[in-house]
mmCIF file of C-alpha atoms in Angstrom:
data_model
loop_
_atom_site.group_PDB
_atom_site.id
_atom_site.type_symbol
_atom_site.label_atom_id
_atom_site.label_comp_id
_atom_site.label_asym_id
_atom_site.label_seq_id
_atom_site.Cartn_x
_atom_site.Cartn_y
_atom_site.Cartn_z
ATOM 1 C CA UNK H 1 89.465 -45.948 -27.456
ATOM 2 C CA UNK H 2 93.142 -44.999 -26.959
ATOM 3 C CA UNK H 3 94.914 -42.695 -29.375
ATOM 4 C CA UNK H 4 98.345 -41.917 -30.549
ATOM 5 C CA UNK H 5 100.009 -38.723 -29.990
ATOM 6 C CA UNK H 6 98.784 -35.086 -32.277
ATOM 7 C CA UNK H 7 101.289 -32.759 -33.191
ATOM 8 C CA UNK H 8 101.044 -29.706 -30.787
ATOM 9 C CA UNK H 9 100.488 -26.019 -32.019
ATOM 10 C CA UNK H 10 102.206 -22.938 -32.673
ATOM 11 C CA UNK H 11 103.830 -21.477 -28.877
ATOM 12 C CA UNK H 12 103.502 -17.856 -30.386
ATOM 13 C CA UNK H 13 101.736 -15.108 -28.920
ATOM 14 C CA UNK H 14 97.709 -16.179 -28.503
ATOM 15 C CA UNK H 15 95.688 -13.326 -30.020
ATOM 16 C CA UNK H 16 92.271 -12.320 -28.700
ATOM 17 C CA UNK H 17 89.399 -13.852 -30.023
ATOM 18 C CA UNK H 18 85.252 -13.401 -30.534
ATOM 19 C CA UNK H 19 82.877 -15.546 -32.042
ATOM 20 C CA UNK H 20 81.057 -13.619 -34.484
ATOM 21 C CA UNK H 21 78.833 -13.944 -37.345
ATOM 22 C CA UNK H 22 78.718 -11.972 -40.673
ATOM 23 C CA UNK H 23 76.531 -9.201 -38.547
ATOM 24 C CA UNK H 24 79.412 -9.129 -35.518
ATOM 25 C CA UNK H 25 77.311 -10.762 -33.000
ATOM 26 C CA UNK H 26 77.751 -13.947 -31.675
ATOM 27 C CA UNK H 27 76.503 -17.264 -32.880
ATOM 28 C CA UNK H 28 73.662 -19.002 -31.970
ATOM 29 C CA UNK H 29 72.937 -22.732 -33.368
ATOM 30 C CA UNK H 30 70.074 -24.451 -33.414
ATOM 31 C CA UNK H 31 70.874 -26.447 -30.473
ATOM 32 C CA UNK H 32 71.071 -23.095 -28.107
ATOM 33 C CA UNK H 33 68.325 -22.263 -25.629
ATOM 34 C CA UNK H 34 68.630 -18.962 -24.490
ATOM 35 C CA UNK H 35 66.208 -19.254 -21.981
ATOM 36 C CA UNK H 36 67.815 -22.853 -20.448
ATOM 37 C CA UNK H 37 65.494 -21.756 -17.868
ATOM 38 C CA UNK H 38 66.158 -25.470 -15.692
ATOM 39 C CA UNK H 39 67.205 -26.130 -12.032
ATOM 40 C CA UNK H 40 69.084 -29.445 -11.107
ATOM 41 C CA UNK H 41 67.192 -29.077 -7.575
ATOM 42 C CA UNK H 42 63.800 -28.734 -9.556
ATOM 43 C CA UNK H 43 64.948 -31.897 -11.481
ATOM 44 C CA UNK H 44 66.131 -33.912 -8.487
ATOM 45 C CA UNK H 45 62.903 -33.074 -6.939
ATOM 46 C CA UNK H 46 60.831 -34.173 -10.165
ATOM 47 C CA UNK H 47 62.975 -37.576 -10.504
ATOM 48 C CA UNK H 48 64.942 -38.791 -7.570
ATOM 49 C CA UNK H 49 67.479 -41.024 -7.663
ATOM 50 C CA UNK H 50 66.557 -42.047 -11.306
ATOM 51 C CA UNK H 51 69.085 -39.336 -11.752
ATOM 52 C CA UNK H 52 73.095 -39.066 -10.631
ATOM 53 C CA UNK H 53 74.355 -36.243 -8.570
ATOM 54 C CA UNK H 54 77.868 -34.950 -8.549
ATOM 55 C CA UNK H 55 79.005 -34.472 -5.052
ATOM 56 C CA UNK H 56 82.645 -32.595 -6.241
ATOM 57 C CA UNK H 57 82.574 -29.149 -5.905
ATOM 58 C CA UNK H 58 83.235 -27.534 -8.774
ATOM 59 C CA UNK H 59 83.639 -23.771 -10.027
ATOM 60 C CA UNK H 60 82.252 -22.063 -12.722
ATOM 61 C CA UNK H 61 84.428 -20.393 -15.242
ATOM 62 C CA UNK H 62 82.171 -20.087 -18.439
ATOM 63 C CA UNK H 63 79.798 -17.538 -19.558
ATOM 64 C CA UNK H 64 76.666 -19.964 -19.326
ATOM 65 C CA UNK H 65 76.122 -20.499 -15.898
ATOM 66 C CA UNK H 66 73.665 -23.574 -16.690
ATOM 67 C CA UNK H 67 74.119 -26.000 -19.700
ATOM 68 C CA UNK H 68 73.194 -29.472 -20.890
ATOM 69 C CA UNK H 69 73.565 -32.110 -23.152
ATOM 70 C CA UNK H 70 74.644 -35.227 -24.568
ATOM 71 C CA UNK H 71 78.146 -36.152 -23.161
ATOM 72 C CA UNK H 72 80.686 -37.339 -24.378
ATOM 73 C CA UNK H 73 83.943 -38.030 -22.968
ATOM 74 C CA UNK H 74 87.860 -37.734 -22.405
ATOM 75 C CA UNK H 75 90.553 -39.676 -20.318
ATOM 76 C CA UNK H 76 93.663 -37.994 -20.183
ATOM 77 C CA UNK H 77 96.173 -36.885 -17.173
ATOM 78 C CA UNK H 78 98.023 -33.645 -17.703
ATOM 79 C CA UNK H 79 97.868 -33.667 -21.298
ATOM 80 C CA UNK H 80 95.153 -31.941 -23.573
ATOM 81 C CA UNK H 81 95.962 -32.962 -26.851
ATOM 82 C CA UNK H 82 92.523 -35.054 -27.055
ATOM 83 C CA UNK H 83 90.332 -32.481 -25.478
ATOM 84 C CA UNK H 84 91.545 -30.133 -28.087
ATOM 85 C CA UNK H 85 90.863 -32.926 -31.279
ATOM 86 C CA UNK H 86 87.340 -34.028 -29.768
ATOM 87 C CA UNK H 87 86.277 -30.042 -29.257
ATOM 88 C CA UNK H 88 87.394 -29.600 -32.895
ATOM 89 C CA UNK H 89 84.697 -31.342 -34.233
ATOM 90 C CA UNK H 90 81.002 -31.125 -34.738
ATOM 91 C CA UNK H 91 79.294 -30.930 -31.026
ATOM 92 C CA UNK H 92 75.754 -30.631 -31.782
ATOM 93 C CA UNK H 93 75.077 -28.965 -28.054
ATOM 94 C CA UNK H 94 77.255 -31.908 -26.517
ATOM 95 C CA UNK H 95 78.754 -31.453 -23.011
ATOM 96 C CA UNK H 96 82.507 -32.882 -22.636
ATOM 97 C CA UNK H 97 83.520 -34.440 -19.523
ATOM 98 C CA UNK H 98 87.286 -34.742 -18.916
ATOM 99 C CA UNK H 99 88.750 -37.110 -16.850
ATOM 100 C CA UNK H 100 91.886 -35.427 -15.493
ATOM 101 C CA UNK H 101 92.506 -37.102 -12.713
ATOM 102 C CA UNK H 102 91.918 -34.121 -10.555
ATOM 103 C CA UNK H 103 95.389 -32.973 -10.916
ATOM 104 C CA UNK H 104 95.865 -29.302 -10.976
ATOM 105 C CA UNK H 105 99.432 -28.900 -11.967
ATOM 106 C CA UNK H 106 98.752 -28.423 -15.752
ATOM 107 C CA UNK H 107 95.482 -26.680 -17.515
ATOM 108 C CA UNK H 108 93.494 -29.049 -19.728
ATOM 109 C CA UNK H 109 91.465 -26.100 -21.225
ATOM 110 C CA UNK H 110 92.054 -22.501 -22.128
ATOM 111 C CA UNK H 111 90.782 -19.644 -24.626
ATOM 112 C CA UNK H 112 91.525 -21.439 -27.734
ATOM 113 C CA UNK H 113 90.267 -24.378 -27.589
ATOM 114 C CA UNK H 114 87.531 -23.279 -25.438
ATOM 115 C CA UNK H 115 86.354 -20.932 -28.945
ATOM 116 C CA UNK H 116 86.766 -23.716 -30.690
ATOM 117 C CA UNK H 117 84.750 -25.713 -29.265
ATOM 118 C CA UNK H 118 82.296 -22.694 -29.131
ATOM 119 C CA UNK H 119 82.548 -22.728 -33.112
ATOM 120 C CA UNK H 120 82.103 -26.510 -33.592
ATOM 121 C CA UNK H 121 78.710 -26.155 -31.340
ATOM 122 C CA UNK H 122 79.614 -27.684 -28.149
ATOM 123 C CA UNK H 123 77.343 -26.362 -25.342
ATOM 124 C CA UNK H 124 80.148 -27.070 -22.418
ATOM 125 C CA UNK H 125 83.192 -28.736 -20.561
ATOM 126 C CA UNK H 126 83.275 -29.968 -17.012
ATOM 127 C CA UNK H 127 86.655 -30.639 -16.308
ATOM 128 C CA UNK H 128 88.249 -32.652 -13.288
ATOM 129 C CA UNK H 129 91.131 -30.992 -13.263
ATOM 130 C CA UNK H 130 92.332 -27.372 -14.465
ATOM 131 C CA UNK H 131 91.677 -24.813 -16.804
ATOM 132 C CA UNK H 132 93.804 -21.100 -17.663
ATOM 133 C CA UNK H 133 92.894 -18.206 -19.372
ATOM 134 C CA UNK H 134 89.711 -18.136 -16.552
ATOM 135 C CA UNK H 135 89.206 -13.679 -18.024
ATOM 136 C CA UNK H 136 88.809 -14.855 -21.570
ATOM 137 C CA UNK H 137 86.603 -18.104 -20.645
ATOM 138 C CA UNK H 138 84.147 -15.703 -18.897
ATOM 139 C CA UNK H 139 83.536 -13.191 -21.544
ATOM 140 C CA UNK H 140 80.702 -13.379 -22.332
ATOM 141 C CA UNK H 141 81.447 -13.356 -26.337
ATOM 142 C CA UNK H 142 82.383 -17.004 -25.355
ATOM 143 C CA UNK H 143 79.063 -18.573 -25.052
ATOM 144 C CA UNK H 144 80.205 -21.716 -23.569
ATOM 145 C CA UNK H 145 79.159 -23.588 -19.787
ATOM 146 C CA UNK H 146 82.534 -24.311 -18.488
ATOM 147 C CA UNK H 147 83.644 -26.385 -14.959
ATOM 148 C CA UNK H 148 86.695 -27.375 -13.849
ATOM 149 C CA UNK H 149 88.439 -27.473 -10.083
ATOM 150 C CA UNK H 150 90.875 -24.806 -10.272
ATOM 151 C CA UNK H 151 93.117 -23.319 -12.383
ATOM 152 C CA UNK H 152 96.678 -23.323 -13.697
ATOM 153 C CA UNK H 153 98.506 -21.192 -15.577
ATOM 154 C CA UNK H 154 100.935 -24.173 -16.910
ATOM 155 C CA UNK H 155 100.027 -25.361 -19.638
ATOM 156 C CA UNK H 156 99.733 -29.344 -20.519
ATOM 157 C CA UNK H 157 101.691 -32.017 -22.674
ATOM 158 C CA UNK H 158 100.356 -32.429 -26.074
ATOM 159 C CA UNK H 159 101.063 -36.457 -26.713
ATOM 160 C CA UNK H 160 97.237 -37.561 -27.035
ATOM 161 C CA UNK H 161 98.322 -39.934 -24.586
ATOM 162 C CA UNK H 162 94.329 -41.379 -23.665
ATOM 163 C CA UNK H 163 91.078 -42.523 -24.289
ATOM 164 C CA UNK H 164 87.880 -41.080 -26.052
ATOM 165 C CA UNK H 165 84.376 -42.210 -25.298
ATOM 166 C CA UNK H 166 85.094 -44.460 -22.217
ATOM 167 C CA UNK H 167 83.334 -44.099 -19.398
ATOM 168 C CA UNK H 168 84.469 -41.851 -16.297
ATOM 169 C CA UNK H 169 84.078 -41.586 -13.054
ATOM 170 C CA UNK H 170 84.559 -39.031 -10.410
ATOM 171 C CA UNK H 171 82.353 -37.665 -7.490
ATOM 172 C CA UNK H 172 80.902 -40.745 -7.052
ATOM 173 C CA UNK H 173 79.141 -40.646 -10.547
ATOM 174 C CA UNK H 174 80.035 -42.738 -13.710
ATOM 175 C CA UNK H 175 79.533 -40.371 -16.849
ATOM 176 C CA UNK H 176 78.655 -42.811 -19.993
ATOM 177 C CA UNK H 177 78.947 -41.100 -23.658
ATOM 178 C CA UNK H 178 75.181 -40.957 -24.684
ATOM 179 C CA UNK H 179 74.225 -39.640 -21.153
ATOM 180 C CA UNK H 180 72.473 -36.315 -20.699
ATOM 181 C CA UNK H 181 74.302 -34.111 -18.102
ATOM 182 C CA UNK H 182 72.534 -31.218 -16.657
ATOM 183 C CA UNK H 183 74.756 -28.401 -14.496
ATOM 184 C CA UNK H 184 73.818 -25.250 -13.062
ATOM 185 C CA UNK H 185 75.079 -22.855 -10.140
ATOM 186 C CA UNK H 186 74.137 -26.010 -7.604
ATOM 187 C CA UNK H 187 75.735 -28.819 -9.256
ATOM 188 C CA UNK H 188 75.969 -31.701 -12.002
ATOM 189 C CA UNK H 189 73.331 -34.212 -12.565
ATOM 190 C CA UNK H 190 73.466 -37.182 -15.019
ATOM 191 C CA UNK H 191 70.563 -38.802 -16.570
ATOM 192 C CA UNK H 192 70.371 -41.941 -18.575
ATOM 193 C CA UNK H 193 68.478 -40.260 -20.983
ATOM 194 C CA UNK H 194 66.835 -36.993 -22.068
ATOM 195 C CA UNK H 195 64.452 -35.176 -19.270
ATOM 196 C CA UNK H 196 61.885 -33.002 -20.789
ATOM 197 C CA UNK H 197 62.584 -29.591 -19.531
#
């Protein structure tokens, strides 16, 4: 659906920030699997081409090298105002996928929103396009999965100029909201529906 513009935040100075619990250490919900002990080659080999594979190559930047989930999804060129509203609410172990357009001349995610979306219980972000803040979205306080194609330390417009929940496509794979996405150190695979792993 498209959306109107969101007032942008504060430009001050970003402080550091964990994600702890009442004991200092960081949260796990009940969506988390430590283990997450799947391989996309393992599942490609178990279903075929009942499943979708990514063929853009993209890098890693978050502290979970492997993640999955429902996704849900984001339209938006060069402005992150709707990744930052979507990650704000309740993911129940949801991956967002961000249609950027592949541009790298502004970052659609950094620190911030990336612990936010950390605190609402989203499990990752694959980005096409850029991310900053790459330190802070490794450590390892930030237990989120976290792709993108580069980085930028520009950051975007804020005028919610785009669309939530439509499907995207990129790497020659459409990504529907109520898909499963599965990524690892080898890639991104997209199911129609939940594998048992």
């Amino acid at each position: 659906m498209a959306n109107r513009a969101f007032p942008s935040g504060g430009n001050g100075p970003r402080p550091s920030r964990r994600v702890e619990g009442a004991a200092g250490k960081r949260h796990r919900r009940p969506w988390h699997n430590a283990a997450m002990s799947f391989a996309t080659a393992d599942l490609y080999d178990a279903h075929g081409d009942a499943l979708r594979s990514c063929v853009t190559q993209f890098r890693s930047y978050g502290s979970r090298a492997r993640f999955s989930g429902q996704i849900s999804t984001v339209r938006c060129l060069e402005d992150n105002a709707l990744v930052k509203q979507v990650l704000a609410t309740p993911g129940e172990g949801r991956v967002l996928v961000v249609d950027g357009g592949g541009s790298l001349r502004t970052a659609l995610l950094g620190d911030m929103i990336a612990t936010s979306a950390v605190e609402n219980g989203w499990a990752g972000v694959v980005i096409y396009g850029a991310v900053r803040d790459t330190a802070a979205l490794a450590d390892l306080d930030l237990d989120l999965g976290v792709k993108a194609l580069g980085a930028n330390p520009r950051k975007s417009a804020k005028t919610g100029l785009g669309e939530i929940d439509v499907p995207v496509t990129f790497g020659d794979v459409t990504f529907a909201p109520g898909e499963w996405l599965y990524s690892d150190e080898d890639g991104i695979l997209v199911s129609d529906h939940r594998l048992d792993i």
